[in-house]
CSV table of N, CA and C in Angstrom, one decimal:
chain,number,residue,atom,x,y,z
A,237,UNK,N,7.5,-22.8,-18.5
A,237,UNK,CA,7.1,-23.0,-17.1
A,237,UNK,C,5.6,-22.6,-17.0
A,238,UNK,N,4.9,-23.7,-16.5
A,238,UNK,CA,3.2,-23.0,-16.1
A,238,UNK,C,3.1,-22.9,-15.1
A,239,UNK,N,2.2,-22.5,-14.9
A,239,UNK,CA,1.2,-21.7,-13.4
A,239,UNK,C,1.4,-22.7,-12.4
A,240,UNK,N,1.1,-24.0,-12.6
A,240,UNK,CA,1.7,-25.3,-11.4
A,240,UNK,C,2.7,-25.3,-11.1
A,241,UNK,N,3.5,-25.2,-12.2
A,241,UNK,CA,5.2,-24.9,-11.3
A,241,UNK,C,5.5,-24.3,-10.5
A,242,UNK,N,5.0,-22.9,-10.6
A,242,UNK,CA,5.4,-22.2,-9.4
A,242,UNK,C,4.8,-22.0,-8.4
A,243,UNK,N,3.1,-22.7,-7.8
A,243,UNK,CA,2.4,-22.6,-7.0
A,243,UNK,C,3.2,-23.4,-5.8
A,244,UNK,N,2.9,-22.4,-4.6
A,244,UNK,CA,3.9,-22.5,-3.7
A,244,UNK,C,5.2,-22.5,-3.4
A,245,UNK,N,5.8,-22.2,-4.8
A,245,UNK,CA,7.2,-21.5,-4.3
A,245,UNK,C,7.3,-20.6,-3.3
A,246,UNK,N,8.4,-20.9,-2.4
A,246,UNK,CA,8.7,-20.1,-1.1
A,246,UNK,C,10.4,-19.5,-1.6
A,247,UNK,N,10.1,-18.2,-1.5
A,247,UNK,CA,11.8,-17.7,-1.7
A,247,UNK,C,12.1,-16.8,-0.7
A,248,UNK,N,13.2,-16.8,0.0
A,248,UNK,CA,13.6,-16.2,1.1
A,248,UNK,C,14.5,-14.7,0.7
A,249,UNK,N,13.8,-13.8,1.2
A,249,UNK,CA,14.2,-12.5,0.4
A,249,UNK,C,15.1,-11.4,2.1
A,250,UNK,N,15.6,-10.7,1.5
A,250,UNK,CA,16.8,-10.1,2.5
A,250,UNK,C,15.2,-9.1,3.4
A,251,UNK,N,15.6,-8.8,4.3
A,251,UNK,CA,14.8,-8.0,5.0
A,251,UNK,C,14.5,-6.4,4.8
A,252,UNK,N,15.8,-5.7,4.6
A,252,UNK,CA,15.9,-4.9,3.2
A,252,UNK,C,15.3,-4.5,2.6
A,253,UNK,N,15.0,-5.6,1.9
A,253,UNK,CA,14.6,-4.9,0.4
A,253,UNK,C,13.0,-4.9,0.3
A,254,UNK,N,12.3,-3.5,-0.4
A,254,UNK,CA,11.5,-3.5,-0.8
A,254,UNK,C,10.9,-4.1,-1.9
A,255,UNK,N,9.9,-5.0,-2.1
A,255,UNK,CA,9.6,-5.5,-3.1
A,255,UNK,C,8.4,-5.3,-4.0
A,256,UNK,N,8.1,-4.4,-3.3
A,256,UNK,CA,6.8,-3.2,-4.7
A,256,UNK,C,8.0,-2.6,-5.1
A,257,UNK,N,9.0,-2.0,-5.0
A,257,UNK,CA,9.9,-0.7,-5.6
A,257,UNK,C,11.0,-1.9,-6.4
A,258,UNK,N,11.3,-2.6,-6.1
A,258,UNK,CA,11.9,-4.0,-7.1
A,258,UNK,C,11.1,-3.8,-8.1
A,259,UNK,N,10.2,-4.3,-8.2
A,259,UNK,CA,9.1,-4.8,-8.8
A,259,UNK,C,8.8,-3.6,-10.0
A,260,UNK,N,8.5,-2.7,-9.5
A,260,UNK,CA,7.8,-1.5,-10.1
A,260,UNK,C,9.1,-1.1,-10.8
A,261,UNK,N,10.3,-0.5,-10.3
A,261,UNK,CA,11.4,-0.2,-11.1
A,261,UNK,C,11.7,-1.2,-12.2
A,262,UNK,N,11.4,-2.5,-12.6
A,262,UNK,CA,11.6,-3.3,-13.2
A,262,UNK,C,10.4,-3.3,-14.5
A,263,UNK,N,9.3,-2.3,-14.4
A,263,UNK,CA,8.3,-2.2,-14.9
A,263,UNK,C,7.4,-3.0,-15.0
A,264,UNK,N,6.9,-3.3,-14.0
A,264,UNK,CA,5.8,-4.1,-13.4
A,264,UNK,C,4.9,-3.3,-12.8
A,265,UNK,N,3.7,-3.9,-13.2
A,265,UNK,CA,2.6,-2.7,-12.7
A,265,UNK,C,2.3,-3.8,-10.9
A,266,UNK,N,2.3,-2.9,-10.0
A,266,UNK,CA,2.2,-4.0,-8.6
A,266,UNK,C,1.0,-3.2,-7.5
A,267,UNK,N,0.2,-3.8,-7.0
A,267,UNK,CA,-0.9,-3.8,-6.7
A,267,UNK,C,-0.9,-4.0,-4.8
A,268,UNK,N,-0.6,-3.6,-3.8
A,268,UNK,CA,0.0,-4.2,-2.6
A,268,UNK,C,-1.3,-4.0,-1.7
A,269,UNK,N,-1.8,-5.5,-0.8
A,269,UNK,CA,-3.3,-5.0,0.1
A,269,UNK,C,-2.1,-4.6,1.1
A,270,UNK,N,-3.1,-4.4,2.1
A,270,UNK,CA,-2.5,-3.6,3.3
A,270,UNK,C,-2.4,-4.7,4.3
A,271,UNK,N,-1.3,-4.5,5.5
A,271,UNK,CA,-0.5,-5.9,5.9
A,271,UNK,C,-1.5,-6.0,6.5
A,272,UNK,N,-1.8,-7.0,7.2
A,272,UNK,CA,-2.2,-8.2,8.3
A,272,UNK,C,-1.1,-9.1,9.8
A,273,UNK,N,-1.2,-8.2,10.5
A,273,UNK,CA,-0.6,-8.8,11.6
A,273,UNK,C,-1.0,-10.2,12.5
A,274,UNK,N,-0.4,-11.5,12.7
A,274,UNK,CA,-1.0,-12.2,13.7
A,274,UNK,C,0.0,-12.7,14.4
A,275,UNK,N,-0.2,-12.7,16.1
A,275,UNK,CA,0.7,-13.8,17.0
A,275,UNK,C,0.5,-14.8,16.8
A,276,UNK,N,1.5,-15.7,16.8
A,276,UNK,CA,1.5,-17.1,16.6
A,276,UNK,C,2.7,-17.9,17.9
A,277,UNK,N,2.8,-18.9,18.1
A,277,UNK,CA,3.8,-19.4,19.2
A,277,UNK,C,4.0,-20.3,18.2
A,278,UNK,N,5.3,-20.7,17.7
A,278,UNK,CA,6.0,-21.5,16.9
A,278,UNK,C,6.3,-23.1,18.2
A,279,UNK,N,6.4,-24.3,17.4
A,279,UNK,CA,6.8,-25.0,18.1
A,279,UNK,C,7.6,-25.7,17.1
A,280,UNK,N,8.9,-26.3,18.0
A,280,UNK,CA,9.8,-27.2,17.2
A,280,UNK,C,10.7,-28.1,18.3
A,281,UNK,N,11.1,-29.0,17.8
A,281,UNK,CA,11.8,-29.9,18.7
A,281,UNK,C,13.3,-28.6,18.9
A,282,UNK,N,13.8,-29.4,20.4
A,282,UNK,CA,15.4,-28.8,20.8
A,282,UNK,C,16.1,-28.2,20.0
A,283,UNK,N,16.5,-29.3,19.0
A,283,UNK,CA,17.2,-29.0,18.0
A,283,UNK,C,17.0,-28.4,16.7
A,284,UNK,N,16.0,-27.6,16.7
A,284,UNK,CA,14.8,-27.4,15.4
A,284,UNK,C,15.2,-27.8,14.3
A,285,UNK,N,14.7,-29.5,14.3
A,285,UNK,CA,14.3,-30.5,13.3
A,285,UNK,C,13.5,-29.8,12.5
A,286,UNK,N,12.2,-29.5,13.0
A,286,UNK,CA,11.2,-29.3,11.9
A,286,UNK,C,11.3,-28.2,11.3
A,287,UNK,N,12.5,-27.1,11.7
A,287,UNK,CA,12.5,-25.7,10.9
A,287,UNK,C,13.6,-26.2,9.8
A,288,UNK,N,14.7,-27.0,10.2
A,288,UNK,CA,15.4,-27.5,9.3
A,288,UNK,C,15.0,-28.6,8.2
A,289,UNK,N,14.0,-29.0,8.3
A,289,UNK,CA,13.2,-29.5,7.1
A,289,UNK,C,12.4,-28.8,6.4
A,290,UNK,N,12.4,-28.1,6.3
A,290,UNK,CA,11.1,-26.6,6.0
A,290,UNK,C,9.8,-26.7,6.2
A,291,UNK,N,10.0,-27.4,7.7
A,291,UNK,CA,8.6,-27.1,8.2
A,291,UNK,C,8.3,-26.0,9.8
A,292,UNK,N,7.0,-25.7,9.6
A,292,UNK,CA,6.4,-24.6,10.6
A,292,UNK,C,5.6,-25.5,11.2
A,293,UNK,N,5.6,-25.8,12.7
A,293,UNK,CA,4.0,-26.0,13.3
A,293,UNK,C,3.8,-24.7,14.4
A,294,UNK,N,2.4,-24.1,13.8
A,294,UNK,CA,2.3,-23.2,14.9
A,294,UNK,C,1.0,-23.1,15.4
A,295,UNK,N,0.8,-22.5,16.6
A,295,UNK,CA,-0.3,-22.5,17.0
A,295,UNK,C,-1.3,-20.8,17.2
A,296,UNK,N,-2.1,-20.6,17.1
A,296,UNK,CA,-2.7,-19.1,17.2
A,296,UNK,C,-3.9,-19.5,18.1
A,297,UNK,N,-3.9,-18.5,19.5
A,297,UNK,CA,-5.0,-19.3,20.3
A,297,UNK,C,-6.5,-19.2,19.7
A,298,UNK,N,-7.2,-18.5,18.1
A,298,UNK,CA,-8.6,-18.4,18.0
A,298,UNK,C,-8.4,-18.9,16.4
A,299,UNK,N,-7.2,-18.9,16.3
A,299,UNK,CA,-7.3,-19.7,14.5
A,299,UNK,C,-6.8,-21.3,14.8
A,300,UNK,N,-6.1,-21.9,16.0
A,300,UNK,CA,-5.7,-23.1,15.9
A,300,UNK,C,-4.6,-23.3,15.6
A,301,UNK,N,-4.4,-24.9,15.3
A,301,UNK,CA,-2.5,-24.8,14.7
A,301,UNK,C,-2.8,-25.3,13.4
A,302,UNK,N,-1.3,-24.8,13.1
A,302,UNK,CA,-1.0,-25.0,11.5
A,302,UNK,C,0.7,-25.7,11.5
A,303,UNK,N,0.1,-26.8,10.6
A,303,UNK,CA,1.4,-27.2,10.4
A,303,UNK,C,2.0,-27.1,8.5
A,304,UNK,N,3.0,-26.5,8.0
A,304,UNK,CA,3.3,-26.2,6.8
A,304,UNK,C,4.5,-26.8,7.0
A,305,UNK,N,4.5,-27.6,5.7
A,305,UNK,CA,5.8,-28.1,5.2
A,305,UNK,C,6.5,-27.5,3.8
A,306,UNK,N,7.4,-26.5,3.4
A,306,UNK,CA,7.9,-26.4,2.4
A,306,UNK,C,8.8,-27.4,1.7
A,307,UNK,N,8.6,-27.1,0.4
A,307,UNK,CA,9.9,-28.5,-0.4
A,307,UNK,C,11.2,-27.8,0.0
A,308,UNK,N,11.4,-26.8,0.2
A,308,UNK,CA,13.1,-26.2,0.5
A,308,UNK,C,13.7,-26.4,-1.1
A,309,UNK,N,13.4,-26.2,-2.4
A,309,UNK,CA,14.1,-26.3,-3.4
A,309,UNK,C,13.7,-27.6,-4.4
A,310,UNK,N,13.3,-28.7,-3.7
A,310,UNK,CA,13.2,-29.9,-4.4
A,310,UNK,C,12.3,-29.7,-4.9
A,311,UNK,N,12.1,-29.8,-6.4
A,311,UNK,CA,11.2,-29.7,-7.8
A,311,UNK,C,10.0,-31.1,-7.5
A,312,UNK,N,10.3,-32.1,-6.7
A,312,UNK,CA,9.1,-33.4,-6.8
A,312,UNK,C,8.4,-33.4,-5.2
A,313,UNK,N,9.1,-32.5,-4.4
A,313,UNK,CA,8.0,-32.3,-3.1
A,313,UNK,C,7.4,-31.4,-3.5
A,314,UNK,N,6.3,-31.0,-2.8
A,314,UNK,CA,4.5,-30.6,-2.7
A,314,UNK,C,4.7,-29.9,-1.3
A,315,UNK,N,4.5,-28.6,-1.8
A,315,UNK,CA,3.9,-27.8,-0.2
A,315,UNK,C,2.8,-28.5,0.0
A,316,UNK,N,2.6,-28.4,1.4
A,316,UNK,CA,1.7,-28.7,2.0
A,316,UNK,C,0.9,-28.2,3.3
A,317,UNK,N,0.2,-28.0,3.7
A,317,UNK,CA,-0.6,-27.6,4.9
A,317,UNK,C,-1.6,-27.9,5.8
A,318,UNK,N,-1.2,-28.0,6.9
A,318,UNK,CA,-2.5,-29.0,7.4
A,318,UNK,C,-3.3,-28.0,9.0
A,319,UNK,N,-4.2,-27.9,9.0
A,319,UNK,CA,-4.7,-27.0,10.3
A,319,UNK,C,-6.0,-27.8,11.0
A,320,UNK,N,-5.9,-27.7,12.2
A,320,UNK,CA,-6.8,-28.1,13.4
A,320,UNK,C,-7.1,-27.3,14.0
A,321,UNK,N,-8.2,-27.2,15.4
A,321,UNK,CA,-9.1,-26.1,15.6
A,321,UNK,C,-7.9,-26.2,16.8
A,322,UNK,N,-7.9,-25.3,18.0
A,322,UNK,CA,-7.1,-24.6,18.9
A,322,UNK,C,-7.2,-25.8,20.0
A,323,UNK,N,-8.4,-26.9,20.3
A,323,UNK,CA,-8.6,-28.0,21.2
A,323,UNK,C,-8.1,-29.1,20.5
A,324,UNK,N,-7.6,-29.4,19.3
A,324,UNK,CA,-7.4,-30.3,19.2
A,324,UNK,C,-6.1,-31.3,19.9
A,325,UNK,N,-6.4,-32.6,19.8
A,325,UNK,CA,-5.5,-33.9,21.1
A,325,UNK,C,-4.1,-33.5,20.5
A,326,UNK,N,-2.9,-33.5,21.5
A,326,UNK,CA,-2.1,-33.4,21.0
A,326,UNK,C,-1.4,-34.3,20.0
A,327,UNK,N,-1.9,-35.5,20.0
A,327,UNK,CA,-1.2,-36.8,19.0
A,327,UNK,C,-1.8,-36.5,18.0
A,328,UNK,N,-2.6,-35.5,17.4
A,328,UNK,CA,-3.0,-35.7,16.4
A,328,UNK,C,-1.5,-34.6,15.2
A,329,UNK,N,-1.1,-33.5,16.3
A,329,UNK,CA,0.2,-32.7,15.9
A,329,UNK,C,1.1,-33.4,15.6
A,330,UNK,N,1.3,-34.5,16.6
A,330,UNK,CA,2.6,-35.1,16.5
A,330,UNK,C,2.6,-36.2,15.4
A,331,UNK,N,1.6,-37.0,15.5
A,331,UNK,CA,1.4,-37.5,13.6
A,331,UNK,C,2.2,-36.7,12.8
A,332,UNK,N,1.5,-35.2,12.5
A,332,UNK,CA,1.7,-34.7,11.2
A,332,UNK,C,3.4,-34.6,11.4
A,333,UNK,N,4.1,-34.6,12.3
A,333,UNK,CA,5.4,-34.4,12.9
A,333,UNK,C,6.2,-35.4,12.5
A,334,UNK,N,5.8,-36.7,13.1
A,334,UNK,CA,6.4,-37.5,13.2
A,334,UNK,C,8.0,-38.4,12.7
A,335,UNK,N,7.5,-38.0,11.0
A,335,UNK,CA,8.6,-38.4,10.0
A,335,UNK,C,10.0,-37.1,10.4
A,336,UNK,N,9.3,-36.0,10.7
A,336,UNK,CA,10.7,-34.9,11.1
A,336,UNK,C,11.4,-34.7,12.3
A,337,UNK,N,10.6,-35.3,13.3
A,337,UNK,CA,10.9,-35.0,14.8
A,337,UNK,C,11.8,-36.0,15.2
A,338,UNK,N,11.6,-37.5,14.1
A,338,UNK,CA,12.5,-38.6,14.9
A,338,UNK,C,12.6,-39.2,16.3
A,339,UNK,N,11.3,-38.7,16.5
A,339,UNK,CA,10.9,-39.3,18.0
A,339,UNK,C,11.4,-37.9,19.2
A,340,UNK,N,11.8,-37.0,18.9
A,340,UNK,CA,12.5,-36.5,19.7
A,340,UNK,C,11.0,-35.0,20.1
A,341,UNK,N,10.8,-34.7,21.7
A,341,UNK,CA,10.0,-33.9,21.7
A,341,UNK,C,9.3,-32.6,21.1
A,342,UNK,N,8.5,-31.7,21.0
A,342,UNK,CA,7.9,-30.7,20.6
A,342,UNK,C,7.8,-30.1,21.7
A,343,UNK,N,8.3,-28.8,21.3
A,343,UNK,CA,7.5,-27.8,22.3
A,343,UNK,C,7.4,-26.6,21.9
A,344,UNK,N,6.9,-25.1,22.7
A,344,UNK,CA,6.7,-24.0,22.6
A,344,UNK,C,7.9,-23.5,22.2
A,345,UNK,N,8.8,-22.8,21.7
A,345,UNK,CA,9.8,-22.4,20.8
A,345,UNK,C,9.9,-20.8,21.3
A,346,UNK,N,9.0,-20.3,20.5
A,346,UNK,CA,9.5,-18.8,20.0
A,346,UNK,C,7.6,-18.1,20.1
A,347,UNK,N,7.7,-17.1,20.8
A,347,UNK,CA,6.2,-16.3,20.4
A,347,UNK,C,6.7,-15.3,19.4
A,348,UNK,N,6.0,-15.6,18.0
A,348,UNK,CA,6.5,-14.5,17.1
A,348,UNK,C,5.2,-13.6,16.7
A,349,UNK,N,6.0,-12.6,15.4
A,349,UNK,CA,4.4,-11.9,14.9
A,349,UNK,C,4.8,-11.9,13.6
A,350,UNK,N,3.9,-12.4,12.6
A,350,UNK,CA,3.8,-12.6,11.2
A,350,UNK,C,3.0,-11.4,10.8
A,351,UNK,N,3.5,-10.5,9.9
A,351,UNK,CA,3.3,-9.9,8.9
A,351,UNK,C,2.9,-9.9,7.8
A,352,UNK,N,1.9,-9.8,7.1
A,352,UNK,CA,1.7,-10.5,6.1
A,352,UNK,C,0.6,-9.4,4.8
A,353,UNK,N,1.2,-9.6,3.9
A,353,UNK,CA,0.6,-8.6,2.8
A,353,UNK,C,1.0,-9.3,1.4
A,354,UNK,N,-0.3,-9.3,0.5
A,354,UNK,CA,-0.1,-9.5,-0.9
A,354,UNK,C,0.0,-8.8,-2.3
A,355,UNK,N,1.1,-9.4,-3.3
A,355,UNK,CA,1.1,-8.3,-4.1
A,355,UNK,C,0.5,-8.7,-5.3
A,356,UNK,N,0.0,-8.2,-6.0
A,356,UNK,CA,-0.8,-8.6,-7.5
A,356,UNK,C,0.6,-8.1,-8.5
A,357,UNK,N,1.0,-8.5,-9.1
A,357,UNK,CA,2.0,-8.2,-10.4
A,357,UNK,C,1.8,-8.8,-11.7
A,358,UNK,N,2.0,-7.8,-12.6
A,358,UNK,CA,1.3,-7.7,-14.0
A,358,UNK,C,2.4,-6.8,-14.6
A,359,UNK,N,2.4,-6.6,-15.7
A,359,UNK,CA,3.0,-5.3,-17.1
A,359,UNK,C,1.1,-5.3,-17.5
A,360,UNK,N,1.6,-4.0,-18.3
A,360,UNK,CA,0.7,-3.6,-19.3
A,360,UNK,C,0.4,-4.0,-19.9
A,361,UNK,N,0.8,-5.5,-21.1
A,361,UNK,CA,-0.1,-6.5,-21.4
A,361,UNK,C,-0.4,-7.8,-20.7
A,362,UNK,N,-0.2,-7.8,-19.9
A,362,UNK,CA,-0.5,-8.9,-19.1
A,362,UNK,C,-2.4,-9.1,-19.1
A,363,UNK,N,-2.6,-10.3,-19.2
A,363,UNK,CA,-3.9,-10.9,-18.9
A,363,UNK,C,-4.1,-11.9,-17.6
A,364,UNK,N,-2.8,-12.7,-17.4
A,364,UNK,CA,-2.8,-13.4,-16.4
A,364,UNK,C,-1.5,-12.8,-15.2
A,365,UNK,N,-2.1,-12.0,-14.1
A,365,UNK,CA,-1.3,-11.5,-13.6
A,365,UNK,C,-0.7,-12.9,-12.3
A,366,UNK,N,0.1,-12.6,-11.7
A,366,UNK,CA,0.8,-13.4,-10.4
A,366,UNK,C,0.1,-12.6,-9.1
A,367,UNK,N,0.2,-13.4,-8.2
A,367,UNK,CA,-0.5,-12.9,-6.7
A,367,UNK,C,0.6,-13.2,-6.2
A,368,UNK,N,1.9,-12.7,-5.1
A,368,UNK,CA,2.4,-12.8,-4.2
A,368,UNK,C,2.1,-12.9,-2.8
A,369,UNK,N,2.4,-13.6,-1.8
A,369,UNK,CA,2.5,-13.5,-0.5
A,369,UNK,C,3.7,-13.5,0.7
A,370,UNK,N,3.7,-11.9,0.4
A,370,UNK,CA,5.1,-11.4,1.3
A,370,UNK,C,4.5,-11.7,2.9
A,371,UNK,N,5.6,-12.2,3.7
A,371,UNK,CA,5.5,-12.2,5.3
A,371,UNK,C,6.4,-12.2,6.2
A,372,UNK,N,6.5,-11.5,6.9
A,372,UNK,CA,8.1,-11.0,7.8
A,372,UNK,C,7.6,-11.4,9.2
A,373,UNK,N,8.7,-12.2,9.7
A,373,UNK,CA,8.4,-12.9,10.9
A,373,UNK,C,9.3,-12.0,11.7
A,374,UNK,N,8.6,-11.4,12.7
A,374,UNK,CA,9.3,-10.7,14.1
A,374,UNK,C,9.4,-11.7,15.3
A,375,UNK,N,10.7,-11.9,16.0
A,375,UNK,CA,10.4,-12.8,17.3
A,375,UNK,C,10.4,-11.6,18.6
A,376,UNK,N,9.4,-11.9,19.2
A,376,UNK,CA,9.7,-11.3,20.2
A,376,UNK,C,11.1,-11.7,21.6
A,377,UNK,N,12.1,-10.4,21.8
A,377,UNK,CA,13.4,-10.9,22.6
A,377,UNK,C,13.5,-10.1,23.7
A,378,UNK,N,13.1,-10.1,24.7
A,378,UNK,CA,13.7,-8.9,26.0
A,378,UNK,C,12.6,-8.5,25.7
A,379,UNK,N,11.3,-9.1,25.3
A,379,UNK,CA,9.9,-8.0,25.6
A,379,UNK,C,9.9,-6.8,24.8
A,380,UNK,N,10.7,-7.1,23.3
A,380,UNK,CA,11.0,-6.2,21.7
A,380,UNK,C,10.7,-6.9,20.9
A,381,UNK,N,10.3,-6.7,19.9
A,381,UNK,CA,9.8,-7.4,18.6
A,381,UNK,C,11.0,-7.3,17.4
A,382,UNK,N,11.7,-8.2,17.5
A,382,UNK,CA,12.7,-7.6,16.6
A,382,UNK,C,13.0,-8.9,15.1
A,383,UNK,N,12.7,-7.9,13.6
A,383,UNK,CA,12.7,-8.5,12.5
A,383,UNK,C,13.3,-10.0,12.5
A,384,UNK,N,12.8,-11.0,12.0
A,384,UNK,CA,13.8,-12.1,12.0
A,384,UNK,C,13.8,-12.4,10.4
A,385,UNK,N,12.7,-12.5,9.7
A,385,UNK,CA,13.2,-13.1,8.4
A,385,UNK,C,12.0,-12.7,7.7
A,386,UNK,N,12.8,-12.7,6.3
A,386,UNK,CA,11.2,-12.6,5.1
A,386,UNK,C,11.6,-13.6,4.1
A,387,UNK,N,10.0,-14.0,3.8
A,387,UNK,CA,9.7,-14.6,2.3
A,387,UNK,C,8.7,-14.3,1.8
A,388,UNK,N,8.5,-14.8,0.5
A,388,UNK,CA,7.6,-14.5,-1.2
A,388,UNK,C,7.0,-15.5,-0.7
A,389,UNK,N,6.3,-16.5,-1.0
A,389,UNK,CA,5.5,-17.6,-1.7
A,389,UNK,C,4.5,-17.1,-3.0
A,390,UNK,N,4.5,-18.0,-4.0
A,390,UNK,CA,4.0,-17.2,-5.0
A,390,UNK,C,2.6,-18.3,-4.9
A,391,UNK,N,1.4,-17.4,-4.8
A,391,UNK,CA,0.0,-17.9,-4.5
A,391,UNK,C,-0.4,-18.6,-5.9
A,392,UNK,N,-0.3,-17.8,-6.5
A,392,UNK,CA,-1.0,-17.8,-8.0
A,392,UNK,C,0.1,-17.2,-9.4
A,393,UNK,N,0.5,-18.0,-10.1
A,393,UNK,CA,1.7,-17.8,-11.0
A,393,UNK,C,1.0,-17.2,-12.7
A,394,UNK,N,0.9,-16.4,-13.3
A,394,UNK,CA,0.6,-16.1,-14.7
A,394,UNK,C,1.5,-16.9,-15.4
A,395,UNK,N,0.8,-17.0,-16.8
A,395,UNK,CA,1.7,-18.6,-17.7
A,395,UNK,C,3.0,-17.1,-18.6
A,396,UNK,N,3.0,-15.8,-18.4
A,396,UNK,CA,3.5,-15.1,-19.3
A,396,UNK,C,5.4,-14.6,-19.0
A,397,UNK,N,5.6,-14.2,-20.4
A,397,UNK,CA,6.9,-13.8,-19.5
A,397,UNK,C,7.1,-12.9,-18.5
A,398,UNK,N,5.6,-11.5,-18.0
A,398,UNK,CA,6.0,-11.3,-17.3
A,398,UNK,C,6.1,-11.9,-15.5
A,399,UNK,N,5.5,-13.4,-15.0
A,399,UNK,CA,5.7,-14.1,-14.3
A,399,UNK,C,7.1,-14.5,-13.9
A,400,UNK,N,7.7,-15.0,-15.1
A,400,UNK,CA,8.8,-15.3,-15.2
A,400,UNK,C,10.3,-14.2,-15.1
A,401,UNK,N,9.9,-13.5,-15.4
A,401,UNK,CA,10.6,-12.1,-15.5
A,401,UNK,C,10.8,-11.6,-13.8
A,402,UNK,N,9.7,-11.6,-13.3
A,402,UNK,CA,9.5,-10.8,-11.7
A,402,UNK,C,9.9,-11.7,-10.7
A,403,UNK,N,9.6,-13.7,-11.2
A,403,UNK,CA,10.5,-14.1,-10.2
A,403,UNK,C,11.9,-14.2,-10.4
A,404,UNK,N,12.4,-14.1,-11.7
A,404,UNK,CA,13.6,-13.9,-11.6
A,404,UNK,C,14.6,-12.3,-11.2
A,405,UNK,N,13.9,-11.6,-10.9
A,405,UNK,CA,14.2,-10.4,-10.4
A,405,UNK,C,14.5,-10.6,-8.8
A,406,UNK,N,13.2,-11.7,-8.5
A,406,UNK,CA,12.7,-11.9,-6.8
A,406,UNK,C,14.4,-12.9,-6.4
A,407,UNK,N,14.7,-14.1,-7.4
A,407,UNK,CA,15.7,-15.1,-6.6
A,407,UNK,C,16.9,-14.1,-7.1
A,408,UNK,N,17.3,-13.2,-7.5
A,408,UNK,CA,18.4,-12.7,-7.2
A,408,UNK,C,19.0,-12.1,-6.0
């Protein structure tokens, strides 16, 4: 397995679990920056089509929207990402949409808060370490911010066994 393979893998991990103390008990040397909070307003059709394809469109009123598509498992799709400034026309979202939504509206969804912190993982002989990107999505409900979900995406993959070794620690 190389470093391409696993760029942009997305794996969905329990809420739970810590994943420096995984990591480190497994003897991994792990390196964690300090989190990064941002609001974001999620949009998705009624039915949320676009969450059920593994996609996000969201908007942040001073970063703009972002629309990400994950493969959800499939080895021949391609993450993907696409961002516009906070003015941009709305047909230009619905494009990126289009193929998921099946004609069916978009709207304001969920105001959530993304969590976000990265981990560097390595052993002691490592040369080419892995970069993680952990991010726990809170929705806000009753005016509470309460946990809804985490995932990994792996930024940057090392070609060695210990890459291979930590994500297989991570999909269990």
């Amino acid at each position: 397995m190389v470093a391409d393979d696993l760029g942009g893998e997305r794996i969905r991990i329990p809420l739970q679990l810590s994943l420096p103390r995984l990591l480190k008990g497994a003897g991994h040397t792990v390196r964690t920056s300090t989190s990064r909070r941002r609001g974001v307003l999620l949009f998705d059709t009624g039915d949320r089509r676009l969450a059920g394809c593994g996609g996000e469109l969201s908007q942040h009123p001073r970063d703009g929207w972002r629309w990400r598509r994950y493969p959800l498992g499939h080895p021949k799709l391609a993450w993907r990402e696409w961002t516009a400034p906070p003015q941009e026309p709305e047909q230009v979202l619905l494009d990126w949409t289009r193929a998921y939504r099946r004609g069916r509206p978009v709207a304001g969804r969920a105001p959530v808060a993304v969590h976000s912190r990265s981990h560097r993982v390595g052993d002691d002989g490592s040369d080419a370490p892995m970069t993680l990107l952990e991010e726990r999505v809170d929705e806000q409900v009753s005016g509470r911010w309460t946990p809804r979900l985490r995932h990994v995406s792996v930024v940057e993959a090392g070609r060695g066994a210990a890459a291979k070794a930590a994500l297989g620690l991570i999909r269990e």
